[in-house]
mmCIF file of N, CA and C in Angstrom:
data_model
loop_
_atom_site.group_PDB
_atom_site.id
_atom_site.type_symbol
_atom_site.label_atom_id
_atom_site.label_comp_id
_atom_site.label_asym_id
_atom_site.label_seq_id
_atom_site.Cartn_x
_atom_site.Cartn_y
_atom_site.Cartn_z
ATOM 1 N N MET A 23 76.692 35.911 98.248
ATOM 2 C CA MET A 23 77.709 36.804 98.558
ATOM 3 C C MET A 23 77.373 37.575 99.829
ATOM 4 N N PRO A 24 78.311 37.590 100.816
ATOM 5 C CA PRO A 24 77.949 38.310 102.117
ATOM 6 C C PRO A 24 77.917 39.803 101.846
ATOM 7 N N ALA A 25 77.163 40.458 102.690
ATOM 8 C CA ALA A 25 76.948 41.878 102.555
ATOM 9 C C ALA A 25 78.271 42.587 102.778
ATOM 10 N N ALA A 26 79.157 42.098 103.642
ATOM 11 C CA ALA A 26 80.382 42.755 103.915
ATOM 12 C C ALA A 26 81.209 42.921 102.624
ATOM 13 N N ALA A 27 81.066 41.944 101.704
ATOM 14 C CA ALA A 27 81.909 42.030 100.436
ATOM 15 C C ALA A 27 81.395 43.151 99.559
ATOM 16 N N LEU A 28 80.126 43.506 99.647
ATOM 17 C CA LEU A 28 79.496 44.553 98.889
ATOM 18 C C LEU A 28 79.932 46.013 99.387
ATOM 19 N N PHE A 29 80.082 46.070 100.658
ATOM 20 C CA PHE A 29 80.421 47.391 101.250
ATOM 21 C C PHE A 29 81.589 47.238 102.130
ATOM 22 N N PRO A 30 82.846 47.371 101.538
ATOM 23 C CA PRO A 30 84.095 47.207 102.348
ATOM 24 C C PRO A 30 84.139 48.335 103.401
ATOM 25 N N LEU A 31 84.775 48.021 104.463
ATOM 26 C CA LEU A 31 85.012 49.037 105.568
ATOM 27 C C LEU A 31 86.076 50.001 105.016
ATOM 28 N N PRO A 32 85.942 51.282 105.429
ATOM 29 C CA PRO A 32 86.944 52.182 105.077
ATOM 30 C C PRO A 32 88.319 51.854 105.721
ATOM 31 N N THR A 33 89.415 52.023 105.011
ATOM 32 C CA THR A 33 90.659 51.782 105.559
ATOM 33 C C THR A 33 91.065 52.885 106.461
ATOM 34 N N GLN A 34 91.954 52.511 107.400
ATOM 35 C CA GLN A 34 92.465 53.550 108.350
ATOM 36 C C GLN A 34 93.887 53.809 108.169
ATOM 37 N N SER A 35 94.286 55.029 108.071
ATOM 38 C CA SER A 35 95.691 55.280 107.909
ATOM 39 C C SER A 35 96.446 55.099 109.246
ATOM 40 N N THR A 36 97.711 54.758 109.130
ATOM 41 C CA THR A 36 98.491 54.511 110.329
ATOM 42 C C THR A 36 99.167 55.924 110.737
ATOM 43 N N ALA A 37 99.063 56.867 109.892
ATOM 44 C CA ALA A 37 99.672 58.138 110.235
ATOM 45 C C ALA A 37 98.791 58.888 111.289
ATOM 46 N N LYS A 38 99.451 59.531 112.111
ATOM 47 C CA LYS A 38 98.835 60.234 113.272
ATOM 48 C C LYS A 38 98.237 61.567 112.763
ATOM 49 N N ARG A 39 98.756 62.081 111.654
ATOM 50 C CA ARG A 39 98.297 63.313 111.123
ATOM 51 C C ARG A 39 98.316 63.158 109.515
ATOM 52 N N PRO A 40 97.579 63.961 108.813
ATOM 53 C CA PRO A 40 97.565 63.812 107.374
ATOM 54 C C PRO A 40 98.946 64.203 106.828
ATOM 55 N N VAL A 41 99.394 63.504 105.762
ATOM 56 C CA VAL A 41 100.594 63.752 105.172
ATOM 57 C C VAL A 41 100.499 64.417 103.867
ATOM 58 N N PRO A 42 100.724 65.792 103.854
ATOM 59 C CA PRO A 42 100.607 66.507 102.655
ATOM 60 C C PRO A 42 101.752 66.242 101.676
ATOM 61 N N LEU A 43 101.485 65.880 100.426
ATOM 62 C CA LEU A 43 102.540 65.550 99.521
ATOM 63 C C LEU A 43 103.009 66.683 98.736
ATOM 64 N N ASP A 44 102.285 67.835 98.695
ATOM 65 C CA ASP A 44 102.803 68.964 97.921
ATOM 66 C C ASP A 44 103.548 69.974 98.772
ATOM 67 N N LEU A 45 103.759 69.791 99.982
ATOM 68 C CA LEU A 45 104.528 70.704 100.789
ATOM 69 C C LEU A 45 106.077 70.385 100.706
ATOM 70 N N PRO A 46 106.956 71.353 101.019
ATOM 71 C CA PRO A 46 108.421 71.070 100.947
ATOM 72 C C PRO A 46 108.817 70.013 101.963
ATOM 73 N N TYR A 47 110.020 69.540 101.808
ATOM 74 C CA TYR A 47 110.527 68.440 102.700
ATOM 75 C C TYR A 47 110.483 68.866 104.165
ATOM 76 N N GLU A 48 109.956 67.992 104.976
ATOM 77 C CA GLU A 48 109.900 68.148 106.418
ATOM 78 C C GLU A 48 110.353 66.878 107.011
ATOM 79 N N PRO A 49 111.433 66.914 107.911
ATOM 80 C CA PRO A 49 111.930 65.625 108.456
ATOM 81 C C PRO A 49 110.801 64.928 109.238
ATOM 82 N N VAL A 50 110.912 63.585 109.235
ATOM 83 C CA VAL A 50 109.983 62.782 110.046
ATOM 84 C C VAL A 50 110.388 62.834 111.453
ATOM 85 N N GLU A 51 109.408 62.713 112.333
ATOM 86 C CA GLU A 51 109.693 62.710 113.843
ATOM 87 C C GLU A 51 110.640 61.573 114.187
ATOM 88 N N LYS A 52 111.687 61.875 114.822
ATOM 89 C CA LYS A 52 112.690 60.803 115.176
ATOM 90 C C LYS A 52 112.245 59.988 116.311
ATOM 91 N N ARG A 53 112.524 58.663 116.282
ATOM 92 C CA ARG A 53 112.273 57.772 117.356
ATOM 93 C C ARG A 53 113.584 57.169 117.827
ATOM 94 N N PRO A 54 113.708 56.742 119.065
ATOM 95 C CA PRO A 54 114.999 56.081 119.501
ATOM 96 C C PRO A 54 115.204 54.772 118.865
ATOM 97 N N LEU A 55 116.436 54.467 118.522
ATOM 98 C CA LEU A 55 116.803 53.201 117.934
ATOM 99 C C LEU A 55 116.725 52.135 119.014
ATOM 100 N N PRO A 56 116.538 50.872 118.596
ATOM 101 C CA PRO A 56 116.492 49.774 119.641
ATOM 102 C C PRO A 56 117.813 49.561 120.272
ATOM 103 N N PRO A 57 117.789 49.359 121.602
ATOM 104 C CA PRO A 57 119.095 49.201 122.335
ATOM 105 C C PRO A 57 119.575 47.734 122.224
ATOM 106 N N GLY A 58 120.894 47.666 122.440
ATOM 107 C CA GLY A 58 121.535 46.263 122.536
ATOM 108 C C GLY A 58 122.136 45.752 121.299
ATOM 109 N N ARG A 59 122.140 46.552 120.222
ATOM 110 C CA ARG A 59 122.739 46.149 118.966
ATOM 111 C C ARG A 59 124.283 46.502 118.951
ATOM 112 N N PRO A 60 125.072 45.867 118.138
ATOM 113 C CA PRO A 60 126.447 46.234 118.080
ATOM 114 C C PRO A 60 126.558 47.577 117.388
ATOM 115 N N ARG A 61 127.680 48.294 117.683
ATOM 116 C CA ARG A 61 127.791 49.660 117.213
ATOM 117 C C ARG A 61 127.782 49.725 115.668
ATOM 118 N N ASP A 62 128.328 48.728 114.986
ATOM 119 C CA ASP A 62 128.369 48.737 113.549
ATOM 120 C C ASP A 62 126.924 48.747 112.914
ATOM 121 N N TRP A 63 126.008 48.150 113.639
ATOM 122 C CA TRP A 63 124.625 48.079 113.154
ATOM 123 C C TRP A 63 124.085 49.490 113.112
ATOM 124 N N TYR A 64 124.305 50.289 114.188
ATOM 125 C CA TYR A 64 123.815 51.622 114.265
ATOM 126 C C TYR A 64 124.451 52.539 113.146
ATOM 127 N N ILE A 65 125.794 52.328 112.942
ATOM 128 C CA ILE A 65 126.434 53.112 111.882
ATOM 129 C C ILE A 65 125.878 52.807 110.512
ATOM 130 N N THR A 66 125.682 51.544 110.263
ATOM 131 C CA THR A 66 125.085 51.103 108.898
ATOM 132 C C THR A 66 123.652 51.612 108.783
ATOM 133 N N HIS A 67 122.900 51.472 109.885
ATOM 134 C CA HIS A 67 121.468 51.887 109.747
ATOM 135 C C HIS A 67 121.371 53.451 109.498
ATOM 136 N N ASN A 68 122.179 54.202 110.209
ATOM 137 C CA ASN A 68 122.118 55.667 109.987
ATOM 138 C C ASN A 68 122.621 56.047 108.633
ATOM 139 N N ARG A 69 123.633 55.285 108.124
ATOM 140 C CA ARG A 69 124.121 55.564 106.785
ATOM 141 C C ARG A 69 123.126 55.266 105.706
ATOM 142 N N ARG A 70 122.375 54.141 105.924
ATOM 143 C CA ARG A 70 121.330 53.807 105.001
ATOM 144 C C ARG A 70 120.243 54.857 104.959
ATOM 145 N N LEU A 71 119.840 55.404 106.156
ATOM 146 C CA LEU A 71 118.832 56.352 106.253
ATOM 147 C C LEU A 71 119.238 57.652 105.523
ATOM 148 N N LYS A 72 120.498 58.038 105.730
ATOM 149 C CA LYS A 72 121.012 59.238 105.086
ATOM 150 C C LYS A 72 121.031 59.104 103.587
ATOM 151 N N ALA A 73 121.498 57.848 103.143
ATOM 152 C CA ALA A 73 121.552 57.618 101.718
ATOM 153 C C ALA A 73 120.114 57.696 101.104
ATOM 154 N N MET A 74 119.167 57.129 101.802
ATOM 155 C CA MET A 74 117.751 57.187 101.303
ATOM 156 C C MET A 74 117.226 58.672 101.216
ATOM 157 N N ARG A 75 117.541 59.454 102.265
ATOM 158 C CA ARG A 75 117.100 60.891 102.224
ATOM 159 C C ARG A 75 117.687 61.490 101.013
ATOM 160 N N LEU A 76 119.044 61.340 100.815
ATOM 161 C CA LEU A 76 119.728 62.048 99.716
ATOM 162 C C LEU A 76 119.200 61.473 98.334
ATOM 163 N N ALA A 77 118.935 60.233 98.210
ATOM 164 C CA ALA A 77 118.449 59.713 96.913
ATOM 165 C C ALA A 77 117.128 60.272 96.656
ATOM 166 N N ILE A 78 116.193 60.413 97.623
ATOM 167 C CA ILE A 78 114.888 60.963 97.403
ATOM 168 C C ILE A 78 115.069 62.462 96.993
ATOM 169 N N ALA A 79 115.961 63.197 97.697
ATOM 170 C CA ALA A 79 116.089 64.591 97.378
ATOM 171 C C ALA A 79 116.671 64.795 95.964
ATOM 172 N N LEU A 80 117.557 63.869 95.558
ATOM 173 C CA LEU A 80 118.112 63.985 94.147
ATOM 174 C C LEU A 80 117.051 63.676 93.141
ATOM 175 N N LEU A 81 116.199 62.591 93.404
ATOM 176 C CA LEU A 81 115.127 62.364 92.521
ATOM 177 C C LEU A 81 114.150 63.489 92.392
ATOM 178 N N ASP A 82 113.847 64.107 93.523
ATOM 179 C CA ASP A 82 112.983 65.272 93.553
ATOM 180 C C ASP A 82 113.530 66.497 92.807
ATOM 181 N N SER A 83 114.868 66.573 92.752
ATOM 182 C CA SER A 83 115.500 67.682 91.947
ATOM 183 C C SER A 83 115.721 67.335 90.553
ATOM 184 N N GLY A 84 115.322 66.183 90.063
ATOM 185 C CA GLY A 84 115.482 65.898 88.641
ATOM 186 C C GLY A 84 116.635 65.029 88.317
ATOM 187 N N VAL A 85 117.429 64.539 89.251
ATOM 188 C CA VAL A 85 118.510 63.672 88.955
ATOM 189 C C VAL A 85 118.014 62.213 89.027
ATOM 190 N N TYR A 86 117.816 61.584 87.881
ATOM 191 C CA TYR A 86 117.289 60.245 87.818
ATOM 192 C C TYR A 86 118.259 59.169 87.528
ATOM 193 N N MET A 87 119.382 59.446 87.046
ATOM 194 C CA MET A 87 120.358 58.379 86.653
ATOM 195 C C MET A 87 121.553 58.432 87.615
ATOM 196 N N PRO A 88 122.059 57.305 88.062
ATOM 197 C CA PRO A 88 123.233 57.303 89.004
ATOM 198 C C PRO A 88 124.455 57.927 88.479
ATOM 199 N N ASN A 89 124.596 57.893 87.175
ATOM 200 C CA ASN A 89 125.797 58.579 86.593
ATOM 201 C C ASN A 89 125.684 60.122 86.609
ATOM 202 N N GLN A 90 124.505 60.589 86.842
ATOM 203 C CA GLN A 90 124.340 62.063 87.008
ATOM 204 C C GLN A 90 124.660 62.541 88.418
ATOM 205 N N ALA A 91 124.712 61.574 89.407
ATOM 206 C CA ALA A 91 124.908 61.902 90.780
ATOM 207 C C ALA A 91 126.341 61.680 91.113
ATOM 208 N N ARG A 92 127.160 62.701 90.860
ATOM 209 C CA ARG A 92 128.525 62.682 91.258
ATOM 210 C C ARG A 92 128.678 63.070 92.742
ATOM 211 N N ASN A 93 129.782 62.761 93.406
ATOM 212 C CA ASN A 93 129.908 63.055 94.856
ATOM 213 C C ASN A 93 129.659 64.537 95.122
ATOM 214 N N GLU A 94 130.154 65.415 94.204
ATOM 215 C CA GLU A 94 129.954 66.845 94.430
ATOM 216 C C GLU A 94 128.476 67.211 94.467
ATOM 217 N N ARG A 95 127.698 66.657 93.543
ATOM 218 C CA ARG A 95 126.255 66.892 93.465
ATOM 219 C C ARG A 95 125.533 66.340 94.700
ATOM 220 N N ILE A 96 125.967 65.156 95.096
ATOM 221 C CA ILE A 96 125.252 64.615 96.281
ATOM 222 C C ILE A 96 125.587 65.393 97.526
ATOM 223 N N ARG A 97 126.857 65.941 97.666
ATOM 224 C CA ARG A 97 127.202 66.778 98.778
ATOM 225 C C ARG A 97 126.556 68.133 98.720
ATOM 226 N N SER A 98 126.315 68.625 97.553
ATOM 227 C CA SER A 98 125.612 69.918 97.530
ATOM 228 C C SER A 98 124.139 69.766 97.847
ATOM 229 N N THR A 99 123.608 68.598 97.454
ATOM 230 C CA THR A 99 122.195 68.342 97.860
ATOM 231 C C THR A 99 122.029 68.152 99.351
ATOM 232 N N ALA A 100 123.038 67.512 99.937
ATOM 233 C CA ALA A 100 123.017 67.303 101.367
ATOM 234 C C ALA A 100 123.088 68.668 102.119
ATOM 235 N N GLU A 101 123.866 69.584 101.650
ATOM 236 C CA GLU A 101 123.903 70.917 102.200
ATOM 237 C C GLU A 101 122.547 71.651 102.034
ATOM 238 N N LEU A 102 121.905 71.408 100.892
ATOM 239 C CA LEU A 102 120.657 72.045 100.564
ATOM 240 C C LEU A 102 119.572 71.619 101.502
ATOM 241 N N ILE A 103 119.478 70.323 101.851
ATOM 242 C CA ILE A 103 118.469 69.773 102.710
ATOM 243 C C ILE A 103 118.826 69.719 104.169
ATOM 244 N N GLY A 104 120.095 70.241 104.472
ATOM 245 C CA GLY A 104 120.409 70.357 105.908
ATOM 246 C C GLY A 104 120.939 69.041 106.548
ATOM 247 N N VAL A 105 121.701 68.199 105.696
ATOM 248 C CA VAL A 105 122.241 67.055 106.258
ATOM 249 C C VAL A 105 123.724 67.167 106.224
ATOM 250 N N HIS A 106 124.475 66.644 107.092
ATOM 251 C CA HIS A 106 125.947 66.677 107.180
ATOM 252 C C HIS A 106 126.509 66.079 105.866
ATOM 253 N N PRO A 107 127.630 66.547 105.371
ATOM 254 C CA PRO A 107 128.144 66.098 104.148
ATOM 255 C C PRO A 107 128.423 64.587 104.195
ATOM 256 N N PRO A 108 127.976 63.812 103.136
ATOM 257 C CA PRO A 108 128.230 62.384 103.226
ATOM 258 C C PRO A 108 129.666 61.962 102.874
ATOM 259 N N SER A 109 130.032 60.804 103.321
ATOM 260 C CA SER A 109 131.306 60.233 102.964
ATOM 261 C C SER A 109 131.217 59.649 101.629
ATOM 262 N N ASP A 110 132.406 59.181 101.137
ATOM 263 C CA ASP A 110 132.440 58.570 99.811
ATOM 264 C C ASP A 110 131.597 57.234 99.816
ATOM 265 N N THR A 111 131.594 56.506 100.909
ATOM 266 C CA THR A 111 130.838 55.285 101.026
ATOM 267 C C THR A 111 129.318 55.633 100.876
ATOM 268 N N THR A 112 128.874 56.638 101.562
ATOM 269 C CA THR A 112 127.445 57.035 101.510
ATOM 270 C C THR A 112 127.056 57.455 100.163
ATOM 271 N N CYS A 113 127.984 58.206 99.479
ATOM 272 C CA CYS A 113 127.725 58.653 98.073
ATOM 273 C C CYS A 113 127.506 57.400 97.185
ATOM 274 N N HIS A 114 128.371 56.442 97.372
ATOM 275 C CA HIS A 114 128.323 55.180 96.628
ATOM 276 C C HIS A 114 126.954 54.546 96.880
ATOM 277 N N MET A 115 126.509 54.511 98.154
ATOM 278 C CA MET A 115 125.247 53.902 98.575
ATOM 279 C C MET A 115 124.088 54.616 97.805
ATOM 280 N N VAL A 116 124.190 55.946 97.889
ATOM 281 C CA VAL A 116 123.102 56.766 97.097
ATOM 282 C C VAL A 116 122.938 56.338 95.649
ATOM 283 N N ARG A 117 124.111 56.253 94.965
ATOM 284 C CA ARG A 117 124.051 55.791 93.580
ATOM 285 C C ARG A 117 123.486 54.343 93.471
ATOM 286 N N ALA A 118 123.863 53.479 94.382
ATOM 287 C CA ALA A 118 123.349 52.098 94.335
ATOM 288 C C ALA A 118 121.817 52.172 94.569
ATOM 289 N N LEU A 119 121.346 52.914 95.421
ATOM 290 C CA LEU A 119 119.874 53.024 95.631
ATOM 291 C C LEU A 119 119.135 53.485 94.369
ATOM 292 N N MET A 120 119.740 54.463 93.778
ATOM 293 C CA MET A 120 119.164 54.995 92.484
ATOM 294 C C MET A 120 119.209 54.011 91.369
ATOM 295 N N ARG A 121 120.231 53.229 91.359
ATOM 296 C CA ARG A 121 120.416 52.152 90.346
ATOM 297 C C ARG A 121 119.379 51.031 90.464
ATOM 298 N N TYR A 122 119.216 50.497 91.714
ATOM 299 C CA TYR A 122 118.385 49.420 91.929
ATOM 300 C C TYR A 122 116.890 49.768 92.162
ATOM 301 N N ALA A 123 116.573 51.046 92.150
ATOM 302 C CA ALA A 123 115.191 51.415 92.286
ATOM 303 C C ALA A 123 114.461 51.332 90.904
ATOM 304 N N ARG A 124 115.172 51.078 89.888
ATOM 305 C CA ARG A 124 114.582 51.015 88.508
ATOM 306 C C ARG A 124 113.960 49.750 88.231
#
């Protein structure tokens, strides 16, 4: 057995700074989106990101089932975390993310 197998190298994190998990929500540093895509791609991409943020915030607040996440609750959560109120389509996407994450 080679010596390298007995003493594995320490893994390196790809994060530029430590990520504390017990601190309140802090938005991730934004990066520019890739240029040259159709407008619909950007709309869908941003909608998915917003739905993910909302689903995570709902899960953190104790809403675990999609049937507990009505549009009003999703919109109040969006206001709480400082996101523009989501459309009906985005609310539907939030519930779908919660449903398929199980």
